mmCIF file of C-alpha atoms and ligand atoms in Angstrom:
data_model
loop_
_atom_site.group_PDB
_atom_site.id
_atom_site.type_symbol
_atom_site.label_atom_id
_atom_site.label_comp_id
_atom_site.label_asym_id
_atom_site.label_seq_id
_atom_site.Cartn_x
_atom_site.Cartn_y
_atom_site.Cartn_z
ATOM 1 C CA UNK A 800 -118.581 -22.624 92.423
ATOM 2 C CA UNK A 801 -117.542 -26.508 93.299
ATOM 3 C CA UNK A 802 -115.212 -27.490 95.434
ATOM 4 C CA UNK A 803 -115.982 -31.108 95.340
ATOM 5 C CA UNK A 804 -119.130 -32.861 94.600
ATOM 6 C CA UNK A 805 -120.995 -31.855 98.189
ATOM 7 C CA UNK A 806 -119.448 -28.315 98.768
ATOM 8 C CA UNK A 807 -120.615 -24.994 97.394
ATOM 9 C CA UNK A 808 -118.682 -22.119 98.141
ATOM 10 C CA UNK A 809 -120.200 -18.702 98.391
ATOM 11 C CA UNK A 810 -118.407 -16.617 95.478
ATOM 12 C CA UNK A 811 -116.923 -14.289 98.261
ATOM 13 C CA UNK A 812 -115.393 -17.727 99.591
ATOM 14 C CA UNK A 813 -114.402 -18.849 96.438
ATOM 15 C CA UNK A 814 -112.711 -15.410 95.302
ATOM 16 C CA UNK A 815 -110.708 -15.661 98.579
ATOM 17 C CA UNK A 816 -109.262 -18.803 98.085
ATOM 18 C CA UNK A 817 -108.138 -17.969 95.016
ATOM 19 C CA UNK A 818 -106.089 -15.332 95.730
ATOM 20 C CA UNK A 819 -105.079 -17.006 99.120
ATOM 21 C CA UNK A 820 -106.625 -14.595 101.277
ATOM 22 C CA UNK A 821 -107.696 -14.476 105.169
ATOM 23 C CA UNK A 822 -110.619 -16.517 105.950
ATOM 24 C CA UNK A 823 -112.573 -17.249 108.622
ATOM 25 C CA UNK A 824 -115.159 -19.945 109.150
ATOM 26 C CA UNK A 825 -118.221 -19.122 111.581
ATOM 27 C CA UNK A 826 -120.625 -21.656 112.778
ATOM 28 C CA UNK A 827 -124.658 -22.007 112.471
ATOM 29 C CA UNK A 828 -125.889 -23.618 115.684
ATOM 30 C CA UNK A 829 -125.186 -20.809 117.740
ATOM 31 C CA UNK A 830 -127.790 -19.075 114.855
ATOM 32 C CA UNK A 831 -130.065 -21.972 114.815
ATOM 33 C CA UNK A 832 -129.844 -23.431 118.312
ATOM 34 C CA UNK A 833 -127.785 -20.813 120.725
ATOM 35 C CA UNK A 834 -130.112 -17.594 120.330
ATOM 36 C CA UNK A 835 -133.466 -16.265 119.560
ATOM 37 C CA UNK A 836 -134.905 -14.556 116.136
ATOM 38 C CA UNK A 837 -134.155 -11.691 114.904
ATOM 39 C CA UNK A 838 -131.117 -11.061 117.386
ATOM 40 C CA UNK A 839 -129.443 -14.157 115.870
ATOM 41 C CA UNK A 840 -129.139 -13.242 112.415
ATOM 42 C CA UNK A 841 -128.546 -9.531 113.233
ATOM 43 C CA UNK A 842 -125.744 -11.415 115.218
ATOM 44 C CA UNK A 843 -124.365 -13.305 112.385
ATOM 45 C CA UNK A 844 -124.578 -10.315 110.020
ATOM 46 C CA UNK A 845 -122.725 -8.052 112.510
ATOM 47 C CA UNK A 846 -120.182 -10.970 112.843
ATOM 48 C CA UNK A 847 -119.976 -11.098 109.356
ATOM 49 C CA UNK A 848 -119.334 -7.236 109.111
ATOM 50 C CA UNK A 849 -116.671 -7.521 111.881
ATOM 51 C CA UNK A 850 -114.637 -9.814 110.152
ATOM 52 C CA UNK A 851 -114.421 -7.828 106.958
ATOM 53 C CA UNK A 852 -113.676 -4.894 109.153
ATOM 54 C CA UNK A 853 -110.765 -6.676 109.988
ATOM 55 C CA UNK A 854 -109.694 -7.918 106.870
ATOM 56 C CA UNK A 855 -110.624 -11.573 106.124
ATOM 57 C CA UNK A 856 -113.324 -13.304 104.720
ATOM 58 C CA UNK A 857 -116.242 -14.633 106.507
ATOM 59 C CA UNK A 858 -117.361 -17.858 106.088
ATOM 60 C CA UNK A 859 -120.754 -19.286 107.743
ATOM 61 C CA UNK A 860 -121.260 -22.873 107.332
ATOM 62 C CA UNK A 861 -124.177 -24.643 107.352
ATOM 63 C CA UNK A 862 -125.949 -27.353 105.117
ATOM 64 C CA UNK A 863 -129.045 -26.815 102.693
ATOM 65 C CA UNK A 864 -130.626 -28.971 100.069
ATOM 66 C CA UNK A 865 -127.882 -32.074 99.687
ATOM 67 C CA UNK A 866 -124.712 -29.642 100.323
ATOM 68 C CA UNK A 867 -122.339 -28.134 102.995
ATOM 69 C CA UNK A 868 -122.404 -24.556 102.261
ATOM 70 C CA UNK A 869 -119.176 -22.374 102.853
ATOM 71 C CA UNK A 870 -120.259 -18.891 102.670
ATOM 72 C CA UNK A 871 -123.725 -18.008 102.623
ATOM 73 C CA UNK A 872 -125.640 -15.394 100.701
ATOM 74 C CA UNK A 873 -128.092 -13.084 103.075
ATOM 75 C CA UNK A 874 -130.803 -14.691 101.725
ATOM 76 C CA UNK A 875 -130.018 -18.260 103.117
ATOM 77 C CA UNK A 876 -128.882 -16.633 106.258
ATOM 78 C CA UNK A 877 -132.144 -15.444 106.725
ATOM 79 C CA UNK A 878 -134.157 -18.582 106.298
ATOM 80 C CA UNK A 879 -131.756 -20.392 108.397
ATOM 81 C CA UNK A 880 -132.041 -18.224 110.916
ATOM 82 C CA UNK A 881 -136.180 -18.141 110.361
ATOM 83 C CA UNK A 882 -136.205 -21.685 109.831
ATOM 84 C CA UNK A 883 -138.467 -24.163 112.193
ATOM 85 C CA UNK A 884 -136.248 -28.177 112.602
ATOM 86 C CA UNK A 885 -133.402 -27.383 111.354
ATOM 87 C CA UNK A 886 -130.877 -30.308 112.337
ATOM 88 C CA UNK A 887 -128.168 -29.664 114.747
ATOM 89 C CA UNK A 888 -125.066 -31.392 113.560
ATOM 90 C CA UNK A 889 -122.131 -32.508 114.591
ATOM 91 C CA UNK A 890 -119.723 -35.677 113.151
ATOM 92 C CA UNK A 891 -122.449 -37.940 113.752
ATOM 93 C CA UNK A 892 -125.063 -36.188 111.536
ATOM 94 C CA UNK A 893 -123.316 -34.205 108.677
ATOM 95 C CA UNK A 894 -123.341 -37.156 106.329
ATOM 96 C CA UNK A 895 -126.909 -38.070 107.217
ATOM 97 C CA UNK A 896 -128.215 -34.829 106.640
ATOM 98 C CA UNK A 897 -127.289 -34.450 103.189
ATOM 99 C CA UNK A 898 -127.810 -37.252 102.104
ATOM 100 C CA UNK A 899 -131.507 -36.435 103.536
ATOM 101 C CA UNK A 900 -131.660 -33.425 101.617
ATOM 102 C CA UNK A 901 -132.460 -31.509 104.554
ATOM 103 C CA UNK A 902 -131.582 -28.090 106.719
ATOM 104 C CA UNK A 903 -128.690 -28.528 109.161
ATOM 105 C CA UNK A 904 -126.688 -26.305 111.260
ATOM 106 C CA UNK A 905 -123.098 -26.987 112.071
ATOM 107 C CA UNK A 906 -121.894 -27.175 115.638
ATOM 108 C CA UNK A 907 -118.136 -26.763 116.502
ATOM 109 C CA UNK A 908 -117.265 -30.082 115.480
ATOM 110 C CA UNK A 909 -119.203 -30.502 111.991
ATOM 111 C CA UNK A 910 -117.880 -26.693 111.407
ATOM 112 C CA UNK A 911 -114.240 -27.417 112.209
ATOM 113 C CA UNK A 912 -114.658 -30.665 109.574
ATOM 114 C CA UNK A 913 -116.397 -28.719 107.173
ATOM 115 C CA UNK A 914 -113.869 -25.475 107.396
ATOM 116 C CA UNK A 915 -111.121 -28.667 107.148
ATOM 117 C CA UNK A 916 -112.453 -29.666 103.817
ATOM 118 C CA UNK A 917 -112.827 -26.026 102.327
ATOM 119 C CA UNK A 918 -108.957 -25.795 103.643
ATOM 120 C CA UNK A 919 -109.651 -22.887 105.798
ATOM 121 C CA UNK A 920 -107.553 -23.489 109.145
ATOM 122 C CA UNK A 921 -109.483 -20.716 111.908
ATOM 123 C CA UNK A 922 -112.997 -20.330 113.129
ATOM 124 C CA UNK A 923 -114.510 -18.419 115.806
ATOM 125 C CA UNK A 924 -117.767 -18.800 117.707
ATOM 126 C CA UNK A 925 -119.417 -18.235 120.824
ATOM 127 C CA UNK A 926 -118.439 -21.338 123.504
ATOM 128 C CA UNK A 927 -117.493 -24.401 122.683
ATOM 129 C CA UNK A 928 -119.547 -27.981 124.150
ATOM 130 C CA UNK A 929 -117.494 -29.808 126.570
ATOM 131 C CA UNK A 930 -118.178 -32.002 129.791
ATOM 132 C CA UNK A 931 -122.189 -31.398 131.363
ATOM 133 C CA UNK A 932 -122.099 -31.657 134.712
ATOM 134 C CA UNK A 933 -123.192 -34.942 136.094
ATOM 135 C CA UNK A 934 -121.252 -36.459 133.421
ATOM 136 C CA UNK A 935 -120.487 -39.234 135.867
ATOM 137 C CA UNK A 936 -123.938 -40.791 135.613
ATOM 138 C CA UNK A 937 -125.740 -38.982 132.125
ATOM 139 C CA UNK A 938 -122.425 -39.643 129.603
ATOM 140 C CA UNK A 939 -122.749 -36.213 128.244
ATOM 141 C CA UNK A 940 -119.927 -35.485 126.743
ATOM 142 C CA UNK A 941 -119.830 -33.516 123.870
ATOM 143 C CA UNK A 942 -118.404 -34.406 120.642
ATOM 144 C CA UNK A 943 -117.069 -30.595 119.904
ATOM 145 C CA UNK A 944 -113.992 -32.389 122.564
ATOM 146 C CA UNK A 945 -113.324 -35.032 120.426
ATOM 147 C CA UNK A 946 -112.899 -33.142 117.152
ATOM 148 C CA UNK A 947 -110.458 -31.285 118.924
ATOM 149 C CA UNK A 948 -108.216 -34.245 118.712
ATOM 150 C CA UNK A 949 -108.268 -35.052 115.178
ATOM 151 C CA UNK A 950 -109.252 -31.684 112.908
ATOM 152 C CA UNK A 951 -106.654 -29.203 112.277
ATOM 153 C CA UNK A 952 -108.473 -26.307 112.544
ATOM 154 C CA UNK A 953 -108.252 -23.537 115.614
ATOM 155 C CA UNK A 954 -111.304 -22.798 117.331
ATOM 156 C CA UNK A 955 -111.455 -19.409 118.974
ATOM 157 C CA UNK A 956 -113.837 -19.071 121.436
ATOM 158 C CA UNK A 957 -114.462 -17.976 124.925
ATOM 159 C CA UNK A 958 -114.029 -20.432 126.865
ATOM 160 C CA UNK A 959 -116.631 -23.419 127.191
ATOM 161 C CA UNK A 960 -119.812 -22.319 128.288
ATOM 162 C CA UNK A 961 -120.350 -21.834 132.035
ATOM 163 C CA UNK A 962 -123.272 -24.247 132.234
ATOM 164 C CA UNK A 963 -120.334 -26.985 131.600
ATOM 165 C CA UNK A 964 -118.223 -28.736 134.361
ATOM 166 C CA UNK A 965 -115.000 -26.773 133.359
ATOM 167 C CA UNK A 966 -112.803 -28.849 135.137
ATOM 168 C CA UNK A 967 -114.089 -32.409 133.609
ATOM 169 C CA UNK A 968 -113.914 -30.152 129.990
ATOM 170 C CA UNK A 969 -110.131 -29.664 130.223
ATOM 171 C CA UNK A 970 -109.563 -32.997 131.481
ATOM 172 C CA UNK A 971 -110.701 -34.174 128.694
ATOM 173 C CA UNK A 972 -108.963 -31.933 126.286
ATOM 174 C CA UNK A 973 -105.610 -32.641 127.850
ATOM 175 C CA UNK A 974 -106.122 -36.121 127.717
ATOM 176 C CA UNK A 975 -107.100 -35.722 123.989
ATOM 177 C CA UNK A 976 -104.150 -33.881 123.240
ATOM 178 C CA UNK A 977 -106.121 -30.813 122.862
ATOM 179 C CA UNK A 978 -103.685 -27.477 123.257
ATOM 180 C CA UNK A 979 -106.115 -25.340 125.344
ATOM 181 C CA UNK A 980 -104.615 -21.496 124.684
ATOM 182 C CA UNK A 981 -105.907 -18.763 127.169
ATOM 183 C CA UNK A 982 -105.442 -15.607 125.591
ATOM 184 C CA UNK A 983 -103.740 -12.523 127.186
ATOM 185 C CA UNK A 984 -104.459 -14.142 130.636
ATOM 186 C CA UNK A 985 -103.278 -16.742 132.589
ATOM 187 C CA UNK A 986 -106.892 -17.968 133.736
ATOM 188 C CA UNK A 987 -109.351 -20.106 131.746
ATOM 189 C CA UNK A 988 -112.548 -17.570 130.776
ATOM 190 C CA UNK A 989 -115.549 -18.899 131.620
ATOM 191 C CA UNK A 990 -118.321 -17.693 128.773
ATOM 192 C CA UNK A 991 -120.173 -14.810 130.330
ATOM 193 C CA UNK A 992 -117.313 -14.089 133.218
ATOM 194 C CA UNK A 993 -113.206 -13.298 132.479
ATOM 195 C CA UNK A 994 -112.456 -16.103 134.269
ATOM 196 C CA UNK A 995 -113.375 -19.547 135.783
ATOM 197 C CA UNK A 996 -111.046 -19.663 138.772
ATOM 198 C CA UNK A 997 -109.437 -22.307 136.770
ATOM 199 C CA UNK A 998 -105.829 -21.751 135.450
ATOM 200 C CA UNK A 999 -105.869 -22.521 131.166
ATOM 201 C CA UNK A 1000 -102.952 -25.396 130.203
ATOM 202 C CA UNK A 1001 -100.757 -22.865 128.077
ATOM 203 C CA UNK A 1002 -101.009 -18.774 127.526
ATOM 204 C CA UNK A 1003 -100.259 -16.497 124.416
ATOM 205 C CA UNK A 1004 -100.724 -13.012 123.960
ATOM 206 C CA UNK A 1005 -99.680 -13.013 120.318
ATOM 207 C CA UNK A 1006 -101.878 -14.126 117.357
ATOM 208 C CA UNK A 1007 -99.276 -15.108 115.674
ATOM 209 C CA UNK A 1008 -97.548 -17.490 117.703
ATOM 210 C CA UNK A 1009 -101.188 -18.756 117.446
ATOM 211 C CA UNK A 1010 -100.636 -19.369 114.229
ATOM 212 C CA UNK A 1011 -97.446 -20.671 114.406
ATOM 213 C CA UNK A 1012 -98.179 -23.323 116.734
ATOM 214 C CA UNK A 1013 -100.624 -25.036 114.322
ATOM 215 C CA UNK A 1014 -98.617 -24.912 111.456
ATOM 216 C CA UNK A 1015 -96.215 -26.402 114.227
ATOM 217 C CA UNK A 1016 -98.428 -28.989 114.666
ATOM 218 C CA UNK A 1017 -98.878 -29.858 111.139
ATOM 219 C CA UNK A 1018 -95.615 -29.866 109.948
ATOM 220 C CA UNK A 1019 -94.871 -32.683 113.640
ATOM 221 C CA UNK A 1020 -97.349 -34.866 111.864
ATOM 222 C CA UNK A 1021 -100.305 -34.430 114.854
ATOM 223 C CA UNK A 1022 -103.457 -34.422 114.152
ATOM 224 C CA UNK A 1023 -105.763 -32.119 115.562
ATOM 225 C CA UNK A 1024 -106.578 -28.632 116.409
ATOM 226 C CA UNK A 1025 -106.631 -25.906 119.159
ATOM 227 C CA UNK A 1026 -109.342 -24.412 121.574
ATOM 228 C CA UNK A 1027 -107.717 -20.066 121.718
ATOM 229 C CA UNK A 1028 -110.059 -19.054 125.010
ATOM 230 C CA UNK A 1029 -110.613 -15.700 124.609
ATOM 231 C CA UNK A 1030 -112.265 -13.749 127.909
ATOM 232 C CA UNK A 1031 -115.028 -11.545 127.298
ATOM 233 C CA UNK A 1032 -114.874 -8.010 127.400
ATOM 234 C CA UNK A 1033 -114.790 -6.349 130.796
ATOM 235 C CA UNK A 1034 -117.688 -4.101 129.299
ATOM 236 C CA UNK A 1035 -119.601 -7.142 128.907
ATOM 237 C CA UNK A 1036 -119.082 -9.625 131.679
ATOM 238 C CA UNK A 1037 -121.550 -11.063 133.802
ATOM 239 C CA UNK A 1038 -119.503 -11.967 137.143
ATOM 240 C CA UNK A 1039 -119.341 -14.872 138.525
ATOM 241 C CA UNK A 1040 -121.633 -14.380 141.073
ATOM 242 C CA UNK A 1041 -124.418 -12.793 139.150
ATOM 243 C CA UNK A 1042 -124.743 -15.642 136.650
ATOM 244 C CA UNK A 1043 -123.990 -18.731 139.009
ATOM 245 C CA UNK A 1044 -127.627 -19.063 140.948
ATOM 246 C CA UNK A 1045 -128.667 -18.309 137.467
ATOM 247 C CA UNK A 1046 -126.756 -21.238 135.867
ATOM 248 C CA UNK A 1047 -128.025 -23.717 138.704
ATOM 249 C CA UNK A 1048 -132.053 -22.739 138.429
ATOM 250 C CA UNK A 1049 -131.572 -23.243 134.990
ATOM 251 C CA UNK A 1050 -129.622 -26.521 135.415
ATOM 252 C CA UNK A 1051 -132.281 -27.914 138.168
ATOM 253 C CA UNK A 1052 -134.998 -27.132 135.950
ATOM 254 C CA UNK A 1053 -133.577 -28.872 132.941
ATOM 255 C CA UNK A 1054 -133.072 -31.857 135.632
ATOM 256 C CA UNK A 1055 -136.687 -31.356 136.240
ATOM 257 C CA UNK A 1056 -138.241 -31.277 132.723
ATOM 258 C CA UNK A 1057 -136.230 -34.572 131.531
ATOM 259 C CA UNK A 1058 -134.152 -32.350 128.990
ATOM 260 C CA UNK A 1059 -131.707 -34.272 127.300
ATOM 261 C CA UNK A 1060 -128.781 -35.110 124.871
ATOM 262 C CA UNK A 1061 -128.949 -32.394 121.860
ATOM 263 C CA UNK A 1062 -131.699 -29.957 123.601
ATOM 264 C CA UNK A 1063 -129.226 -29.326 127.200
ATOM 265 C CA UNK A 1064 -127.582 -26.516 125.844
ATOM 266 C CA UNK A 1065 -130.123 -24.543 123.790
ATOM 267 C CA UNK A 1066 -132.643 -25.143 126.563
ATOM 268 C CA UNK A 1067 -129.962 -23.779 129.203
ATOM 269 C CA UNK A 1068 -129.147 -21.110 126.860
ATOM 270 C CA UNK A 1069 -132.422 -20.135 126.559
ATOM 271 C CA UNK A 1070 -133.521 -20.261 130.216
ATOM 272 C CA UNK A 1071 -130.581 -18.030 131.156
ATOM 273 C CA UNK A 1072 -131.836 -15.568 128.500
ATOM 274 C CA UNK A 1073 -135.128 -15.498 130.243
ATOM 275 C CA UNK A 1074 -133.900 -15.568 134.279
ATOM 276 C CA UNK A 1075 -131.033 -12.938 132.478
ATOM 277 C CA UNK A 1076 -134.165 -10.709 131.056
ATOM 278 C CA UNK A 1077 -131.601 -10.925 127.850
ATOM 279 C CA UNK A 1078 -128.307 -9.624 129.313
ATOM 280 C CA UNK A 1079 -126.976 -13.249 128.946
ATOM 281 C CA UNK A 1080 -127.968 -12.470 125.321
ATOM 282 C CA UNK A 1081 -125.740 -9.236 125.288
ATOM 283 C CA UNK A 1082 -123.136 -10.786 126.141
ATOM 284 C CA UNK A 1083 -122.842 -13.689 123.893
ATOM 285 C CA UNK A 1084 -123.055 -11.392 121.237
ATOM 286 C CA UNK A 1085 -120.199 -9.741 122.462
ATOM 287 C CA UNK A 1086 -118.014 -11.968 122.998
ATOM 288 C CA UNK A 1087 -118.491 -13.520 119.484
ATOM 289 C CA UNK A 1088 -117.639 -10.115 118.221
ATOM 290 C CA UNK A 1089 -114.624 -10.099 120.028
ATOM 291 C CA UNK A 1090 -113.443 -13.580 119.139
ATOM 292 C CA UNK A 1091 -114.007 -13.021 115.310
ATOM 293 C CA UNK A 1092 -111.628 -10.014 115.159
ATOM 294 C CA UNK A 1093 -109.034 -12.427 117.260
ATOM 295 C CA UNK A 1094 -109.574 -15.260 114.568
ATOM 296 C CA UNK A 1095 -109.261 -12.183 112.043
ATOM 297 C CA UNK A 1096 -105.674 -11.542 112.993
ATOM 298 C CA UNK A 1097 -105.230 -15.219 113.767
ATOM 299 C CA UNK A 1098 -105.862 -16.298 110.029
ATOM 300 C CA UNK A 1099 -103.794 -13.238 108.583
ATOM 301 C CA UNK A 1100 -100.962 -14.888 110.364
ATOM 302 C CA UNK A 1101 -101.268 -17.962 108.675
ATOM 303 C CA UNK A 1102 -101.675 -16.584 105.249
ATOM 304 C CA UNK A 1103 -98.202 -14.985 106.456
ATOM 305 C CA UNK A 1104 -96.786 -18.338 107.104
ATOM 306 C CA UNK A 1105 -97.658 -20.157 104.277
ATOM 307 C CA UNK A 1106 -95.212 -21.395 102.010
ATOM 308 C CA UNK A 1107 -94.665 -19.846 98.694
HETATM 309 N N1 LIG B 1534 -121.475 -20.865 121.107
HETATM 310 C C1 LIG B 1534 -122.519 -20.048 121.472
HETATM 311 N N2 LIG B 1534 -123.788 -20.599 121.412
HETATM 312 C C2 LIG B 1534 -124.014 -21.894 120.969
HETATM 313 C C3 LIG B 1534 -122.901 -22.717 120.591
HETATM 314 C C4 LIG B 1534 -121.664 -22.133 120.675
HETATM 315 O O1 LIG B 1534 -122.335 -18.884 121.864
HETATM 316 O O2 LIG B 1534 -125.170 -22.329 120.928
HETATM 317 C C5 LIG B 1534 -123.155 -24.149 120.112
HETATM 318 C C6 LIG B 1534 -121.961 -24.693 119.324
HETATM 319 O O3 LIG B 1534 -122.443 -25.088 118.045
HETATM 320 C C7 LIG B 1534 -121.483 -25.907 120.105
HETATM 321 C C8 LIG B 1534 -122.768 -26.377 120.717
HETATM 322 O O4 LIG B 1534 -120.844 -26.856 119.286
HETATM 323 O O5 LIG B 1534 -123.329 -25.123 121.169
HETATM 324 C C9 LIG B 1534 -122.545 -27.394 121.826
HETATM 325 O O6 LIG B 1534 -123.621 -28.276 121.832
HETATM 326 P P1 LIG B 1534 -123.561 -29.638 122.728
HETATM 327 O O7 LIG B 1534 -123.318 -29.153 124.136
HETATM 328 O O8 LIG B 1534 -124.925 -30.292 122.557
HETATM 329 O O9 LIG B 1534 -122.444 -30.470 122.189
HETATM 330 MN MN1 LIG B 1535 -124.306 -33.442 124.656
#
């Protein structure tokens, strides 16, 4: 099934659009780049599985041989997830990488263009990027921030990831116009913990006013999306405590090693796995879990909105 000339969507994708049903994009980096094999395409699977549960349509994005693929069969999950160089993409490297015919996996920002151009308005994933701390001197800012500003398409997530300088992350959204959304709490969540001692912009404890705030936004003529921050599950928090010394060893030995630009995050991710003996891991998957079924109710509110 064709979209346009660089799109396939899976038939489950396809069949949903057509009858104007609930979907939800989901991203590949966090397969490809944000945790180890097998758990991450058990992960994805189970994500998948969740979403159904809750009556939408997953969609898993990620690019193989010259196309953007919207919906992928268990087959290409698996290889992605098995795969060895697989591109991480975001705006800067979408284009390239199909036009190099090669194996890419979409980070917030490439997924939020990507779910943009397959007209599906929600996604959910794990964290989003934002500001790295020691911004002031490396630059690293990441590009997830700026997609925020121009891509109507809301991004639920749980927070941005704790390895970040949260403070320098919503800076930037606010002065990008970015409507950061804590929900059912007043704090920003902070990835593994409930909260970041940080109080979120704005607050909503109803999906759909979620929803209605984007079409909101549309219908104002602003470009752009949201960032929903979602707080883990009490079951599943690490506290604050517990996974701050954890968070700076892994940070100092990144500092150490030279890591840079793309590799920071999956190399923090996967040091806190280790130094974590996997509860980091546990966690992550649980609080995708939990922001899928939010996007879930999220994107059954905007079918309910839509004209017609
Ligand atoms: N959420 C997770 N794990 C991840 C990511 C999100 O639970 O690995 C990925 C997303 O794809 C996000 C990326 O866009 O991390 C951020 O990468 P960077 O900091 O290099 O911009
Ligand atoms: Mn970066």
């Amino acid at each position: 099934m064709t979209l346009n000339a660089y799109i396939t969507l899976s038939p489950e994708v396809a069949e949903a659009r057509a009858r104007g049903a609930a979907i939800v994009a989901l991203e590949s980096t966090i397969i490809t780049h944000g945790m180890p094999w097998p758990q991450n395409v058990e992960t994805a699977r189970a994500v998948e599985a969740c979403v159904r549960a809750h009556g939408a349509v997953p969609a898993t994005i990620a690019v193989m041989g010259g196309r953007i693929h919207v919906g992928l069969t268990d087959a290409e999950l698996e290889s992605l997830g098995q795969a060895k160089g697989v591109m991480k993409l975001s705006r800067a490297d979408l284009a390239a990488c199909l036009a190099m015919g090669r194996m890419g996996a979409t980070t917030v920002a490439a997924t939020m263009i990507c779910a943009e151009l397959a007209g599906i308005g929600v996604f959910a994933t794990g964290g989003i990027g934002g500001v790295h701390r020691g911004a002031e001197s490396s630059f690293d800012i990441s590009a997830d921030l700026l997609e925020f500003a121009q891509t109507p398409v809301t991004v639920v997530a749980a927070g941005a990831k704790a390895i970040l300088d949260l403070p320098k992350t919503l800076e930037v959204l606010e002065t990008q116009g970015v409507p950061v959304i804590a929900f059912g709490q007043d704090d920003f969540p902070a990835f593994w913990s409930r909260s970041s001692g940080l109080r979120a912009p704005l607050r909503m404890d109803d999906p759909a006013q979620i929803a209605a705030a984007q079409v909101m936004r549309g219908a104002l003529g602003l470009r752009g999306g949201q960032l929903v921050a979602n707080p883990i599950p009490p079951e599943a928090e690490i506290a604050r405590e517990v996974i701050t010394p954890v968070i700076e060893q892994a940070l100092a030995e990144a500092a150490a090693q030279g890591v840079a630009a793309k590799s920071v995050t999956p190399f923090l991710l996967q040091r806190i796995f280790e130094l974590t003996e996997g509860r980091s891991l546990v966690s992550n998957i649980a609080l995708v879990m939990n922001n899928a079924r939010l996007a879930c109710q999220i994107a059954k509110a905007l079918v309910a909105l839509k004209p017609g």
